[in-house]
Tab-separated table of C-alpha atoms in Angstrom:
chain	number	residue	atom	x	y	z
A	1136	UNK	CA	25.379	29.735	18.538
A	1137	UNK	CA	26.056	29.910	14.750
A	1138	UNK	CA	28.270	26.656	15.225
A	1139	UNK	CA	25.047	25.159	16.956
A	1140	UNK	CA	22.615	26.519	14.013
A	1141	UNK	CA	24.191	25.510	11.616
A	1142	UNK	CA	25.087	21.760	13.020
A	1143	UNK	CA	21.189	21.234	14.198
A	1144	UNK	CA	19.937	22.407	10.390
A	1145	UNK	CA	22.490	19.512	8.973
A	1146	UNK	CA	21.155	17.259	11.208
A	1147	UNK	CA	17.381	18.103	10.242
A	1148	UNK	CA	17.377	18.857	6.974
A	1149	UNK	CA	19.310	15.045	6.671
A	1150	UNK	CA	16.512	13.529	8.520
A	1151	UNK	CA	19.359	12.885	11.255
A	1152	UNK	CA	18.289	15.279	13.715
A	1153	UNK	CA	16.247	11.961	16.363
A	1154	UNK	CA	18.805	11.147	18.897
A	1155	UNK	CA	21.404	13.038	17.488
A	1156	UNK	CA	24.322	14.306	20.074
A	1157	UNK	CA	26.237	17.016	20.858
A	1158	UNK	CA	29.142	17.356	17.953
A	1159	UNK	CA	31.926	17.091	20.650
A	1160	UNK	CA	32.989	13.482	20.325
A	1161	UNK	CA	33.440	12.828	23.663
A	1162	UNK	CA	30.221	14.065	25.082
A	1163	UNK	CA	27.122	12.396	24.234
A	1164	UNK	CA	24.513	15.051	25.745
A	1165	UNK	CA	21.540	15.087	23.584
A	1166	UNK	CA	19.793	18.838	22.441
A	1167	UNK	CA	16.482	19.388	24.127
A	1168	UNK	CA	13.020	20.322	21.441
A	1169	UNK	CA	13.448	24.069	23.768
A	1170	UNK	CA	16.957	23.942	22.661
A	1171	UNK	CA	16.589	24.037	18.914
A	1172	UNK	CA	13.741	25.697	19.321
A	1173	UNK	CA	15.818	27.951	20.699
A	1174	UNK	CA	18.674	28.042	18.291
A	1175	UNK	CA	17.166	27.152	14.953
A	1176	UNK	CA	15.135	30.334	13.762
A	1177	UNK	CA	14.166	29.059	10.072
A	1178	UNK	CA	10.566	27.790	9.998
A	1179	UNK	CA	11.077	25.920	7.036
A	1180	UNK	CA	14.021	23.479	9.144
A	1181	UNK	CA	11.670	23.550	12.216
A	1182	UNK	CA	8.557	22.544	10.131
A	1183	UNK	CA	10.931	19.927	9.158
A	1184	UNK	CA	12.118	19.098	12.548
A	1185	UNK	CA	8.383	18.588	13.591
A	1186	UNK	CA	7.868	16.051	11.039
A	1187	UNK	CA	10.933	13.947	11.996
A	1188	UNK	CA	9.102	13.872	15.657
A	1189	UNK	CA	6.130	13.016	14.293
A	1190	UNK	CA	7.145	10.431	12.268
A	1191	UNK	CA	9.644	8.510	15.031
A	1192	UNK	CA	6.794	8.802	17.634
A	1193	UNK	CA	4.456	6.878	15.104
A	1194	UNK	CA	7.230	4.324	14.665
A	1195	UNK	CA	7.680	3.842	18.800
A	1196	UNK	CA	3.546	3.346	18.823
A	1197	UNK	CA	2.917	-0.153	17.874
A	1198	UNK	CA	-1.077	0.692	17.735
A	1199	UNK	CA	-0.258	3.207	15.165
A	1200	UNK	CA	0.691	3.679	11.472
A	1201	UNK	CA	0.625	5.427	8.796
A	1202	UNK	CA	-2.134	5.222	5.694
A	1203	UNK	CA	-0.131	3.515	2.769
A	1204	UNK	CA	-1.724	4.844	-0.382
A	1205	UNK	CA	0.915	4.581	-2.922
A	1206	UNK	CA	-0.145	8.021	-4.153
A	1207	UNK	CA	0.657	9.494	-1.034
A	1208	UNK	CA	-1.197	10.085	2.019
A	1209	UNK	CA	0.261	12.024	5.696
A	1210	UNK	CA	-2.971	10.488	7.680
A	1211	UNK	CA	-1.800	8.361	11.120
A	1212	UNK	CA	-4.184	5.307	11.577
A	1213	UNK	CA	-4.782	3.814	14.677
A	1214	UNK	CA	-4.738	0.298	13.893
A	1215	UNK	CA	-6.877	-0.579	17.477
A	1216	UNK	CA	-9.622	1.233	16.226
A	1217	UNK	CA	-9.911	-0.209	12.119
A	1218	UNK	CA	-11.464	-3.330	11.423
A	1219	UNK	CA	-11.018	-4.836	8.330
A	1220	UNK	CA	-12.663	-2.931	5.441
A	1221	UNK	CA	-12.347	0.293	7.075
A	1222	UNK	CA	-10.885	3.481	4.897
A	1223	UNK	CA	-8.476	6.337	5.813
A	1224	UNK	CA	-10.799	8.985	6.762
A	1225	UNK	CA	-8.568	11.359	4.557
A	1226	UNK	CA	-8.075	9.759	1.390
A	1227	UNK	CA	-10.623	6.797	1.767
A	1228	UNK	CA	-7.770	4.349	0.835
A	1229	UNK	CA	-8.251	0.705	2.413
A	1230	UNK	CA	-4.954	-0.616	3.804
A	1231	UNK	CA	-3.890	-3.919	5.241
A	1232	UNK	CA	-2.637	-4.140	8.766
A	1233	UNK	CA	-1.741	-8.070	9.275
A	1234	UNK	CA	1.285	-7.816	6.318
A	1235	UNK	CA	3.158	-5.731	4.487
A	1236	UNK	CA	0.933	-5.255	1.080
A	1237	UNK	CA	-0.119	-1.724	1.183
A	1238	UNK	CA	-4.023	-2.190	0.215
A	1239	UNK	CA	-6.156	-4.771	1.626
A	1240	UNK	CA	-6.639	-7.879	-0.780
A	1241	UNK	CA	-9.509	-9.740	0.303
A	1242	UNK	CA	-10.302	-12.316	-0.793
A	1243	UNK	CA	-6.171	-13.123	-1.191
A	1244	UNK	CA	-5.074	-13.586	2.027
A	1245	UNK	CA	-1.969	-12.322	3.234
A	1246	UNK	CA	0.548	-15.038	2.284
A	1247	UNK	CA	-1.138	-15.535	-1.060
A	1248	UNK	CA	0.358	-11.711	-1.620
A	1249	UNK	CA	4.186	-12.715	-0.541
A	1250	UNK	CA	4.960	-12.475	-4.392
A	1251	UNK	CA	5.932	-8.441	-5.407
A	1252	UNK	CA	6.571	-6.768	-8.486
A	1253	UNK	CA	8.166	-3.488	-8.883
A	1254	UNK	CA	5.536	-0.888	-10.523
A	1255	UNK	CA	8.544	0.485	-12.641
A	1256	UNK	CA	10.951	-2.251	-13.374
A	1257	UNK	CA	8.562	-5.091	-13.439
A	1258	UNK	CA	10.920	-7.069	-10.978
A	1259	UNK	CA	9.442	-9.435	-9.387
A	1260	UNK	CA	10.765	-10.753	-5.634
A	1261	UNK	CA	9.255	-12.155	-2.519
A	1262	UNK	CA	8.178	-9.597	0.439
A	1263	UNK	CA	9.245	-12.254	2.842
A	1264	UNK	CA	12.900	-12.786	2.410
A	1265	UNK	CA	13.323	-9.654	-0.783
A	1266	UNK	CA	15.661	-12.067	-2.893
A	1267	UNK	CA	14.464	-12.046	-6.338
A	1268	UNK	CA	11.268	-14.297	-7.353
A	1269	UNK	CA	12.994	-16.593	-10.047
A	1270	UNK	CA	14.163	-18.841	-10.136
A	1271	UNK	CA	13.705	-20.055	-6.717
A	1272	UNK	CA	10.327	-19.284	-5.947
A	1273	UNK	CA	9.489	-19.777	-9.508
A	1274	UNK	CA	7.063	-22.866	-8.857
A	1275	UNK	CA	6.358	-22.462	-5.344
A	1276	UNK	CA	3.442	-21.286	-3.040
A	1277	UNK	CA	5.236	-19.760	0.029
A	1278	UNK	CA	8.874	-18.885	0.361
A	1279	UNK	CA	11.571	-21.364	0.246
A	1280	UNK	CA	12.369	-20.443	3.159
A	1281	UNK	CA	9.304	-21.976	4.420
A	1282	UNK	CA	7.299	-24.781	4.139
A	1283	UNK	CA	7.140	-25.422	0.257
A	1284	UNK	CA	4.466	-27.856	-0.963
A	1285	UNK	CA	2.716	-27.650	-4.172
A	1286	UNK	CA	4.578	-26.738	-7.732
A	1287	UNK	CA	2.030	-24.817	-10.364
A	1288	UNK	CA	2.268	-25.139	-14.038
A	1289	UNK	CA	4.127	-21.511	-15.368
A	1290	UNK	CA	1.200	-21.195	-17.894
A	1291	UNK	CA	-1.268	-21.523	-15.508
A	1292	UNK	CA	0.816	-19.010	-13.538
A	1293	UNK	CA	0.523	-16.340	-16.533
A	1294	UNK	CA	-3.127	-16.930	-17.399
A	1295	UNK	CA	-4.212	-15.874	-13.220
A	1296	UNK	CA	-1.546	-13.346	-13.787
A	1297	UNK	CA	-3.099	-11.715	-17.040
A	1298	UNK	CA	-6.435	-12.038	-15.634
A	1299	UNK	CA	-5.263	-9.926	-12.212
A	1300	UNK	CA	-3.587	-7.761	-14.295
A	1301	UNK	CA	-6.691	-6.369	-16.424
A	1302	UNK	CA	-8.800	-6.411	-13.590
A	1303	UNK	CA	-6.764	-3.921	-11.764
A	1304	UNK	CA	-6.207	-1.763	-15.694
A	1305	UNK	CA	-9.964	-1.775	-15.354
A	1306	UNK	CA	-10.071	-0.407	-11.343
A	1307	UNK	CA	-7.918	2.376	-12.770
A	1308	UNK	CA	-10.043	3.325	-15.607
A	1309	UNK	CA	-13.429	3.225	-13.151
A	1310	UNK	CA	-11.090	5.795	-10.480
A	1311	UNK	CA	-10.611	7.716	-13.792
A	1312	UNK	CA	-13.994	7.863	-15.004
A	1313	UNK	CA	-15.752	8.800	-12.187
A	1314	UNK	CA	-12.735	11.829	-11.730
A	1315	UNK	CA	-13.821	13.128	-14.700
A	1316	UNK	CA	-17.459	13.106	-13.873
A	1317	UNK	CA	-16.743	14.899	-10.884
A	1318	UNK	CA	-15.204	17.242	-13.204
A	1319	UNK	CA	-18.204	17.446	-15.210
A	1320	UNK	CA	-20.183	17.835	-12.043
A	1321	UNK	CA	-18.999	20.517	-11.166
A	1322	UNK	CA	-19.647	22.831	-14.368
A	1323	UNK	CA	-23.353	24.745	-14.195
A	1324	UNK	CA	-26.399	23.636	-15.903
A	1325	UNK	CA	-25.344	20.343	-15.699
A	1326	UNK	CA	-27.884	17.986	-13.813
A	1327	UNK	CA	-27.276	15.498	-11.098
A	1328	UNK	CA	-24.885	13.114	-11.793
A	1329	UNK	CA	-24.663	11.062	-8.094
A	1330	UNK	CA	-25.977	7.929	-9.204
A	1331	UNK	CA	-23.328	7.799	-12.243
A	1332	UNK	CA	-20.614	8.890	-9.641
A	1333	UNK	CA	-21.859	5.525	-7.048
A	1334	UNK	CA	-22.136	3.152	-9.856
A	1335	UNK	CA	-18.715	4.331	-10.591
A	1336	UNK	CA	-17.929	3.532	-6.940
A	1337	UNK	CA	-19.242	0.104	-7.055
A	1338	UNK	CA	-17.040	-0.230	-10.564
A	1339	UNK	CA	-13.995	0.288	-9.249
A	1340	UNK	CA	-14.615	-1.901	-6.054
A	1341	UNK	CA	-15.647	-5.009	-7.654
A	1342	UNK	CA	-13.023	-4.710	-10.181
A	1343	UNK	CA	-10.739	-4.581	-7.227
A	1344	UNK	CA	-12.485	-7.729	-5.684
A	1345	UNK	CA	-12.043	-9.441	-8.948
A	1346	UNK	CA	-8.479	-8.762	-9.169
A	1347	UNK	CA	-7.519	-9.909	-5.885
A	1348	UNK	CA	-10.066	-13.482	-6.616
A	1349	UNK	CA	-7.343	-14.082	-8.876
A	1350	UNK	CA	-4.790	-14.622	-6.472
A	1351	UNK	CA	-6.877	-16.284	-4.263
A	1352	UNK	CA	-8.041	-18.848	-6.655
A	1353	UNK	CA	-4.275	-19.450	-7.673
A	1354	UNK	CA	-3.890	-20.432	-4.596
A	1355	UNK	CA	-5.954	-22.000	-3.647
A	1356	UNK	CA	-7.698	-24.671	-6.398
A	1357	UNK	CA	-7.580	-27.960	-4.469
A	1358	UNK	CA	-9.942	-26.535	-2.211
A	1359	UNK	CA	-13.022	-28.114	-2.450
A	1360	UNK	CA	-15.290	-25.433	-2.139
A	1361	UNK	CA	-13.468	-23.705	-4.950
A	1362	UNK	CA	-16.141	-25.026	-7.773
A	1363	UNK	CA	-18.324	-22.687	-6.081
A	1364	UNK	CA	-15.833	-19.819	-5.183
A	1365	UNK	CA	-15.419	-19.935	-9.002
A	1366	UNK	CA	-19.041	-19.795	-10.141
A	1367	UNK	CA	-19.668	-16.820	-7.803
A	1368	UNK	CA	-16.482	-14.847	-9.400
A	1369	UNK	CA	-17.766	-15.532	-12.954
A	1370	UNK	CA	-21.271	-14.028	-12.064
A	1371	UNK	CA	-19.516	-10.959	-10.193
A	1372	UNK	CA	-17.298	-10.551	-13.563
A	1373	UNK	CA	-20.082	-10.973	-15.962
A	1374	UNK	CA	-22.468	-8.024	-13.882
A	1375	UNK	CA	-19.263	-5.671	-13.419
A	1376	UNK	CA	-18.693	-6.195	-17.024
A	1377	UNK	CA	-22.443	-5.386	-17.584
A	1378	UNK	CA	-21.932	-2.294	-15.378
């Protein structure tokens, strides 16, 4: 039994523990949940254990998923049941079920967001096929390893790039500002502050709209209903600036 313990806490604690067999080479019998249950006293290792059953029954359910806020979020989504637009009831986070971008970028639509850069490193690489973004995909819309049709000017590039950029600086300082007047809030003899707290709401959404215009306008330009697309983003910027 000791032999046993201490082989099933390996296993768990290395996230190793799904499908794992018996240690005897030659026999590939698999330990029963009433088995280490049975063996494995520590509730830290079984808390553990849990949470690797958890998490490979989510990744067998094809209607189900996890919430992807970056910041970190243990909520299960059932993708049948969220149309687009609708948040994590947990964390109110709005993720993207049709690609692999972990918040949902309308207007961009999914391929426009094929192009990744790394949060820390600034490296920048395609989601599609992960090989590095220059200089290969340098001047091109989709992947090489698809269809590749229109070249854009690099300047052009950097200008929609900038423009994304301090839209989404600005989304973070709106999530900031209405923390802090939640903080404020919360301290006595201090009046109402709601409407302050949803205008900061509406902030950080439009910001977040404006940001992901970017990319969609990028994209997007020989479209002919883009003149208007454009004159509609400038009004939205001009009132969230305004706001």
């Amino acid at each position: 039994q000791p032999c046993w313990r201490e082989y099933l806490t390996t296993r768990i604690e290395q996230n190793m523990v799904v499908n794992c067999t018996c240690p005897i080479s030659e026999c590939r019998a698999q330990p029963t949940t009433a088995f280490i249950y049975s063996i494995v006293s520590s509730e830290e290792i079984i808390a553990k254990y849990e949470k690797a059953l958890l998490r490979r029954y989510v990744e067998c359910c094809s209607n189900l998923t996890w919430c992807t806020n970056p910041q970190g979020c243990d909520q299960i989504l059932l993708k049948d049941g969220l149309g687009y637009g609708a948040a994590c009831s947990k964390c109110s986070w709005i993720s993207c079920f049709n690609c692999n971008f972990p918040e949902a970028h309308y207007p961009a639509s999914c391929s426009h967001m094929s192009r990744m850069t790394c949060a820390k490193c600034n490296h920048g690489f395609c989601w599609r096929c992960l090989k590095p973004w220059r200089p290969n995909h340098k001047d091109y819309y989709n992947c090489s390893a698809m269809v590749s049709k229109a070249a854009w000017q690099e300047k052009r590039f950097q200008d929609y790039n900038e423009r994304c950029t301090f839209h989404h600086h600005a989304r973070e300082f709106a999530i900031s500002l209405r923390n802090s007047i939640s903080s404020i809030r919360e301290m006595p003899k201090i009046r109402n502050l709601t409407f302050v707290l949803d205008a900061c709401k509406v902030l950080e959404q439009a910001r977040k709209v404006l940001a992901y215009s970017c990319v969609y306008s990028y994209y997007n330009q020989d479209n002919e209903s883009m003149d208007i697309v454009e004159q509609q983003t400038e009004s939205l910027e001009l009132l969230t600036n305004a706001l």
